[in-house]
GROMACS .gro file of C-alpha atoms in nm:
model
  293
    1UNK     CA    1   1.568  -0.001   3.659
    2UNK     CA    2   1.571  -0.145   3.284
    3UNK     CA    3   1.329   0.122   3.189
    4UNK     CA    4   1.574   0.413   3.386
    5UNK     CA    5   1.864   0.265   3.151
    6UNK     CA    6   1.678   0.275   2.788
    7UNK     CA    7   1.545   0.577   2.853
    8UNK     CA    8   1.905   0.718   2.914
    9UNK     CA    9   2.056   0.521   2.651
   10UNK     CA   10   1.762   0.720   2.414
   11UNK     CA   11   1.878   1.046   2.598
   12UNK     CA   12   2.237   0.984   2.494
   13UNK     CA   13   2.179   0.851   2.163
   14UNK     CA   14   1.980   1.159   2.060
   15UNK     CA   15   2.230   1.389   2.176
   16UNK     CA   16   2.509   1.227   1.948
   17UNK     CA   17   2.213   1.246   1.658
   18UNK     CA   18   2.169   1.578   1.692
   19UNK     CA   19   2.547   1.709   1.707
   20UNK     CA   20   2.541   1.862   1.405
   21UNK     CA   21   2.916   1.896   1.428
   22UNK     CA   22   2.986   1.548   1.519
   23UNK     CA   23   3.154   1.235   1.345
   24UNK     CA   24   2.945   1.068   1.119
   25UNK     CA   25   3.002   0.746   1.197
   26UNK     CA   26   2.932   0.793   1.555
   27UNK     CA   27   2.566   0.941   1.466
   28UNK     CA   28   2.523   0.669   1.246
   29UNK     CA   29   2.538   0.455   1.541
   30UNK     CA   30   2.363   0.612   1.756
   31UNK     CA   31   2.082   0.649   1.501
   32UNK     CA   32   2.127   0.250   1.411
   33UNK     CA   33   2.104   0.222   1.818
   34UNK     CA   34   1.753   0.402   1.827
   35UNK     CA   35   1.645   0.226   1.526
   36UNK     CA   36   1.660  -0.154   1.731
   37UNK     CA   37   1.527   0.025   2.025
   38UNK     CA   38   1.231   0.117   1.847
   39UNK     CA   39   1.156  -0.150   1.637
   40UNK     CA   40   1.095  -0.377   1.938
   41UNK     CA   41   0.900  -0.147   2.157
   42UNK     CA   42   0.601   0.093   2.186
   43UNK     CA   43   0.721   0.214   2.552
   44UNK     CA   44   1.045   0.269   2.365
   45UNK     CA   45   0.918   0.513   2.053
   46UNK     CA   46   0.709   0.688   2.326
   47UNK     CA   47   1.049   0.757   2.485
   48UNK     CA   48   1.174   0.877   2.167
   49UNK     CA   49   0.907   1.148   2.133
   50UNK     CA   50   0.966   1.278   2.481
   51UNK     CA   51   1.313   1.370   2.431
   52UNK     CA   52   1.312   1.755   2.355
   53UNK     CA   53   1.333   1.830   1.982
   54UNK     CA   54   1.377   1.435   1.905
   55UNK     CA   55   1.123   1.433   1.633
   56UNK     CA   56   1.238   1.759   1.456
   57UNK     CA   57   1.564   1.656   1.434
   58UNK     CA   58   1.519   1.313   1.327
   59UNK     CA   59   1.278   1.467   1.029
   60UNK     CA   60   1.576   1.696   0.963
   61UNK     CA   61   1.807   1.403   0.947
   62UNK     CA   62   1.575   1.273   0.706
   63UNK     CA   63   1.638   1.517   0.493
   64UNK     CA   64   1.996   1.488   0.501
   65UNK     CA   65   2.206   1.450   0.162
   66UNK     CA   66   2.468   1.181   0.344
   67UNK     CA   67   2.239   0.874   0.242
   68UNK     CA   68   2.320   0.650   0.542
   69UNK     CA   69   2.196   0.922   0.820
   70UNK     CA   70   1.904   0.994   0.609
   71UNK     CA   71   1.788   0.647   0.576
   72UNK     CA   72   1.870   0.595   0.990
   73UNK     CA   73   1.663   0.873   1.043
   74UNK     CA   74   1.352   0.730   0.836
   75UNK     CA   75   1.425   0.406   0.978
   76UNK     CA   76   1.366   0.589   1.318
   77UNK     CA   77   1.071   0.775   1.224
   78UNK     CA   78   0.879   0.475   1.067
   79UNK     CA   79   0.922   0.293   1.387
   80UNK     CA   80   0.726   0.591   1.584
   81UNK     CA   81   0.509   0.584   1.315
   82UNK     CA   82   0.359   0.220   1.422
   83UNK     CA   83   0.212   0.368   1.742
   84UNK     CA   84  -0.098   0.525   1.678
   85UNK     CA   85  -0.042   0.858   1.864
   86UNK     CA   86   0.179   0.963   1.640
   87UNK     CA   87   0.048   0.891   1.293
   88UNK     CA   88  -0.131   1.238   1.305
   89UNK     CA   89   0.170   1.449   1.408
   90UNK     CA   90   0.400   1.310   1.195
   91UNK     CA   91   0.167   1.375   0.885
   92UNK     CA   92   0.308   1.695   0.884
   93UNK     CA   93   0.277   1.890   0.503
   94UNK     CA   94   0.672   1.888   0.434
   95UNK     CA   95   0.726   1.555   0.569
   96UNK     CA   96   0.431   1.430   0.318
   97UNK     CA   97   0.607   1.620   0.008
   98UNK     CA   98   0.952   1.495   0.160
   99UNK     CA   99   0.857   1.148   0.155
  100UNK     CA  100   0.680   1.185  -0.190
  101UNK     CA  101   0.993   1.309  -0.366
  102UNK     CA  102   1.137   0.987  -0.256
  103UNK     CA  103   0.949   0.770  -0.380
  104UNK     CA  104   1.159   0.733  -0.696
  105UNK     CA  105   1.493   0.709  -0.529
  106UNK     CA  106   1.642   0.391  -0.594
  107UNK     CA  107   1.816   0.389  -0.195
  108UNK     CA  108   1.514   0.531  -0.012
  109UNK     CA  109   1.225   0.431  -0.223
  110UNK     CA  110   1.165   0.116  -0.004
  111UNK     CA  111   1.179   0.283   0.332
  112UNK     CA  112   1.008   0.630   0.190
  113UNK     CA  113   0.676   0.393   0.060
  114UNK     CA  114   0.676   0.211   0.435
  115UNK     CA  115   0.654   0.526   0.630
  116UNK     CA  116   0.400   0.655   0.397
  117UNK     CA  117   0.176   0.381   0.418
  118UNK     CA  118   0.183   0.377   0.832
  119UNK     CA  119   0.103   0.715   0.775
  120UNK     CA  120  -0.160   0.657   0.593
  121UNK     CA  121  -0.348   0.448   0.791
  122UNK     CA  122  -0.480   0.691   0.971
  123UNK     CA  123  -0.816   0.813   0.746
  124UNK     CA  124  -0.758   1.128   0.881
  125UNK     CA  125  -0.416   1.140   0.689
  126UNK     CA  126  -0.540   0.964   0.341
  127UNK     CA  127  -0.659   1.297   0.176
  128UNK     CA  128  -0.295   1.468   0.278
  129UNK     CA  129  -0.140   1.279   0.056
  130UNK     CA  130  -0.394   1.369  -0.230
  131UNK     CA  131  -0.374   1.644  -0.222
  132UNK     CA  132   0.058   1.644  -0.179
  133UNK     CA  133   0.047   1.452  -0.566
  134UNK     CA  134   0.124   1.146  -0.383
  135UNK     CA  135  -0.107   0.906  -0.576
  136UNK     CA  136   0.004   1.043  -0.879
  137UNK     CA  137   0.355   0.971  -0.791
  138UNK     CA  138   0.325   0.610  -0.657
  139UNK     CA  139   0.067   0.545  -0.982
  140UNK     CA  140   0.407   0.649  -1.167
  141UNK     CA  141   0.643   0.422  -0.980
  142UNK     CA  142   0.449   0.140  -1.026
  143UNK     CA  143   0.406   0.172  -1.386
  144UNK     CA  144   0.740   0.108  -1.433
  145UNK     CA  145   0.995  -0.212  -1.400
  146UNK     CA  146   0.961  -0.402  -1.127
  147UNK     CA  147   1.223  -0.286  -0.854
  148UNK     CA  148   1.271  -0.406  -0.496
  149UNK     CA  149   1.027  -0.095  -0.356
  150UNK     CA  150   0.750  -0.230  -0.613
  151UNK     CA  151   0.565  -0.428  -0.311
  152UNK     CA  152   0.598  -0.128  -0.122
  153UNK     CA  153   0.480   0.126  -0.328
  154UNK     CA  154   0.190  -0.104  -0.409
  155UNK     CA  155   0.064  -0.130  -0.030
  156UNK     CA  156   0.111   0.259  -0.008
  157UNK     CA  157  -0.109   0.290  -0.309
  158UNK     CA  158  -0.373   0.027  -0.175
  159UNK     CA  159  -0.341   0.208   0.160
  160UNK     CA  160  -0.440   0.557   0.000
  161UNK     CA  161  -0.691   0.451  -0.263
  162UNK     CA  162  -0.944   0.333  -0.054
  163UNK     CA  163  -1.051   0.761   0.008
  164UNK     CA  164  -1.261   0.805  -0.280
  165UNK     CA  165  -1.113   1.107  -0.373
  166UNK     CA  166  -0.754   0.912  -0.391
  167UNK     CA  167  -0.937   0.692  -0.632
  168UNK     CA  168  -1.010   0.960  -0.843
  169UNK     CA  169  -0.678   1.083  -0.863
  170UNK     CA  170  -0.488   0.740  -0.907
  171UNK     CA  171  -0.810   0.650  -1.192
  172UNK     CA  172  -0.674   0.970  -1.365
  173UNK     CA  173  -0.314   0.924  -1.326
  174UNK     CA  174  -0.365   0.576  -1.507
  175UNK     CA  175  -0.394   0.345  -1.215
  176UNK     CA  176  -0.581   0.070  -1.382
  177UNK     CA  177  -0.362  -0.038  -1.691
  178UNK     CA  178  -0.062   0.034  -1.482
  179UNK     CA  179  -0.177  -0.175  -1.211
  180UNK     CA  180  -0.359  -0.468  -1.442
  181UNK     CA  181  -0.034  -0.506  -1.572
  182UNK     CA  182   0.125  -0.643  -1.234
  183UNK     CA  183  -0.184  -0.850  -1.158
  184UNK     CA  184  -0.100  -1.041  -1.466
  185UNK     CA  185   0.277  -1.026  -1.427
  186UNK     CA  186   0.378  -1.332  -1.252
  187UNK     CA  187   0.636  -1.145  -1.092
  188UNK     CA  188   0.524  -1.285  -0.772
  189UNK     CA  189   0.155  -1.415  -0.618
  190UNK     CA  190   0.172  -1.148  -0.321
  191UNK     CA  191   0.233  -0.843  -0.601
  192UNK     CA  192  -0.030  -0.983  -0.807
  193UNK     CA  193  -0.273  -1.011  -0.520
  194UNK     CA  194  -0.217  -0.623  -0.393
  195UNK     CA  195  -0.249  -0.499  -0.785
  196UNK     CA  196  -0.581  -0.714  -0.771
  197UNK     CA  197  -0.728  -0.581  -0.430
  198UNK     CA  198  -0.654  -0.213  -0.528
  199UNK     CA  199  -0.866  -0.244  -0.922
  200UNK     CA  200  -1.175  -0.411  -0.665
  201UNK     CA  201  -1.094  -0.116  -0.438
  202UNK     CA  202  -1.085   0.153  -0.743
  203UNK     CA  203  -1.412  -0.054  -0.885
  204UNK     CA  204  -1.618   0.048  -0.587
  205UNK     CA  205  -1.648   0.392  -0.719
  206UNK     CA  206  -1.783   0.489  -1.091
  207UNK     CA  207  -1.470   0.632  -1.246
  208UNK     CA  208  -1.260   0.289  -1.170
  209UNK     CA  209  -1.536   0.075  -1.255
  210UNK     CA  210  -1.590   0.268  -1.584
  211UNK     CA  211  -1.246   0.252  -1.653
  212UNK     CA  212  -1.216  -0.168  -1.631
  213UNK     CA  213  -1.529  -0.177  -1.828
  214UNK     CA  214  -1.342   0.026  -2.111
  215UNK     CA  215  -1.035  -0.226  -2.078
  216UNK     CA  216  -0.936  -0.451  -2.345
  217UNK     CA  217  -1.077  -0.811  -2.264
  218UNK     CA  218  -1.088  -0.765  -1.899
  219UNK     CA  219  -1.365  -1.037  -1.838
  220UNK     CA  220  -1.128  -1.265  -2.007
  221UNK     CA  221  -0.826  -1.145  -1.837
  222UNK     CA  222  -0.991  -1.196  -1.486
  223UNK     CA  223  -1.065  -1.511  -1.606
  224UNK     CA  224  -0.704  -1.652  -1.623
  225UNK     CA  225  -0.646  -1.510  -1.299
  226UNK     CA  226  -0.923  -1.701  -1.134
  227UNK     CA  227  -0.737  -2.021  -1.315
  228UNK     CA  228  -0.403  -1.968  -1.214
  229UNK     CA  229  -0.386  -1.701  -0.984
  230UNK     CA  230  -0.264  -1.727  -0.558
  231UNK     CA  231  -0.567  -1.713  -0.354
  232UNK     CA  232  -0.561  -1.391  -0.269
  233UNK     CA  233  -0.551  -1.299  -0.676
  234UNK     CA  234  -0.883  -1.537  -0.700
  235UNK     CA  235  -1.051  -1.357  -0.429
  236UNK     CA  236  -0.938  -1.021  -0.608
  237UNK     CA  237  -1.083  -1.103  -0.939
  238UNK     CA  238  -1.400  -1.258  -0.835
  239UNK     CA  239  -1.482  -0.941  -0.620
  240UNK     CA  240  -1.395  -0.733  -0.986
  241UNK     CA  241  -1.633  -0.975  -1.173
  242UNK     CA  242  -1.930  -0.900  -0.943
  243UNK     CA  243  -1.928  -0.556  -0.985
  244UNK     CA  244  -1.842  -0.547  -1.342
  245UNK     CA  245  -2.157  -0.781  -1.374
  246UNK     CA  246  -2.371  -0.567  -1.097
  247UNK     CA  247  -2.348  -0.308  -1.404
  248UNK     CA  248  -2.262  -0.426  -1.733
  249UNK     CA  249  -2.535  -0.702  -1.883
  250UNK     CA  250  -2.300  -0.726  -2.171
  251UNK     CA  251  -2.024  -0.818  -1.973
  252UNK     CA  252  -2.195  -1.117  -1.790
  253UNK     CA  253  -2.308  -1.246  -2.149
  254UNK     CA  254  -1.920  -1.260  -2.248
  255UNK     CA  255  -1.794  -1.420  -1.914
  256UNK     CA  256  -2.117  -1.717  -1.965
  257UNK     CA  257  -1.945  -1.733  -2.341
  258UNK     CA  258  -1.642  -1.820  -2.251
  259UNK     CA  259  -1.599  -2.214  -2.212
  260UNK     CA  260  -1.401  -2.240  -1.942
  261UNK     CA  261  -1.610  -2.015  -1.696
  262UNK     CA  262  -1.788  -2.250  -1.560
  263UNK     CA  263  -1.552  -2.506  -1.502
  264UNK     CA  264  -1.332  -2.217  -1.336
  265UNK     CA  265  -1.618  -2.133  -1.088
  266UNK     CA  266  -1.675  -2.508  -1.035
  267UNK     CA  267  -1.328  -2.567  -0.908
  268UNK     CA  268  -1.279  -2.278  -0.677
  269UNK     CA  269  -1.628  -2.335  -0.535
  270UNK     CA  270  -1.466  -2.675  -0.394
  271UNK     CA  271  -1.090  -2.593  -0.351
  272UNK     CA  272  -1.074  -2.216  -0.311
  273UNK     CA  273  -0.993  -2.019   0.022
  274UNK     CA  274  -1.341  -1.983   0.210
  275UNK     CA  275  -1.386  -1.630   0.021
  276UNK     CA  276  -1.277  -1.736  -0.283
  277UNK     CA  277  -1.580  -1.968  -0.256
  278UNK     CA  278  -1.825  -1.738  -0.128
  279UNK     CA  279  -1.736  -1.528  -0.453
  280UNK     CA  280  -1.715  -1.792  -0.721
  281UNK     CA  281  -2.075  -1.943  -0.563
  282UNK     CA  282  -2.275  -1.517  -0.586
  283UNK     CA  283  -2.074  -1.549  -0.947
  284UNK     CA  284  -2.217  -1.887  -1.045
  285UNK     CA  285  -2.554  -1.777  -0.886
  286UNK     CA  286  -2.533  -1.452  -1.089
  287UNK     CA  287  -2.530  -1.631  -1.424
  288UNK     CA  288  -2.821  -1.868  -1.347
  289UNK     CA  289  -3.003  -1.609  -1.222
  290UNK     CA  290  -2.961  -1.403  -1.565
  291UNK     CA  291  -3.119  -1.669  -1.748
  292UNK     CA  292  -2.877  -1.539  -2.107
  293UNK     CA  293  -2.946  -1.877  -2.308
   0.00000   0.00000   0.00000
């Protein structure tokens, strides 16, 4: 019986969406209504789907110049988004440029980023968005102020750059000064400890890794982070240091020069979080084992 009433209450509240000649207000609420029932429910954005011509017109409504429907709408679509069976669907072309072209919008940049980033967690998906100038985008956004999208944009980014070819394309776009400058920020210890997993996911492949080794100081730099940094920043940096010293000699000579390296290593080896340990023990071991003195 409960499920006979939400799926008419869907039913309805699609109709009054998709009255093009309707009152605003009223599809405003029966957007906001589908929006709740959504959020909470699987069953519920299955029901969604199976409403004739739901999805189209919600993507049309997404596209809509009155702000409040449009952001209703994506509200709406994100939620579908979470279930699995429809990441691939929704990943349609013009939803993937529509989405991109807000990323800089100041009212839907938050929400734009979100649906994105479900998206995009699909691997299927990840070179889409490639090849839509995406990365590009999002590599642009974040280069910028701080704004209340910035955590956002950086999971999106984090999301896409682990395809190789997205690394490529976010290297290129000037991913790593961009994003070494929010790992060092202090503008809060989650931001810092995204910006820090996506350089270790960029330093996987040659063109990020050659790009930190061409950065200013960056042993150093990591090195403050592993002082002061949140755990998850710690674990970041360590994972950087191992595979800048994997392939730069010179590098690991200039980390074992620096005084407080040790002493660094020594206290996250007892007080770090268990992977921050693991790390800071294969770093300690890696010096040793290099025998530089």
């Amino acid at each position: 019986m409960m499920a006979n009433r939400v799926r008419e209450t869907i039913v309805e509240c699609m109709r009054v969406a998709q009255s093009s000649g309707g009152d605003e207000e009223d599809r405003c609420e029966a957007l906001q209504t589908l929006a709740t029932i959504t959020k909470i429910s699987p069953q519920n954005r299955n029901l969604v789907a199976q409403v004739d011509g739901a999805v189209a017109s919600l993507l049309a409504l997404s596209k809509s110049p009155q702000h409040r429907l449009q952001a209703l709408a994506l509200s709406v679509l994100f939620n579908l988004s979470l279930n699995p069976n429809f990441k691939h669907s929704l990943a349609q072309r013009d939803t993937i440029f529509h989405l991109t072209s807000l990323i800089h919008s100041p009212e839907s940049a938050k929400l734009a980023a979100s649906f994105l980033c479900s998206l995009a967690m699909l691997d299927k998906n990840k070179a889409k968005f490639g090849v839509a100038g995406t990365v590009e985008v999002l590599v642009k956004a974040v280069s910028g102020p701080c704004g209340p999208a910035t955590h956002h944009l950086l999971s999106s980014l984090a999301e896409l750059v682990q395809f190789h070819g997205n690394c490529t394309l976010a290297v290129r776009a000037g991913a790593v000064p961009a994003v070494m400058t929010l790992a060092e920020s202090g503008d809060g210890e989650e931001l810092a400890g995204i910006a820090l997993a996506i350089l270790g996911l960029l330093a996987r492949f040659e063109e990020g890794l050659s790009e930190l080794k061409r950065t200013e100081r960056i042993v150093a730099r990591m090195v403050v982070i592993l002082k002061s940094g949140c755990f998850l920043s710690k674990e970041g940096a360590a994972e950087i240091l191992l595979r800048l010293f994997d392939d730069s000699e010179k590098l690991l000579r200039d980390a074992a020069e620096l005084p407080e390296f040790f002493s660094v290593l020594a206290e996250i080896s007892v007080g770090g979080s268990g992977r921050a340990r693991e790390k800071a023990n294969l770093l300690m071991r890696k010096l040793t084992d290099a025998n530089l003195y």
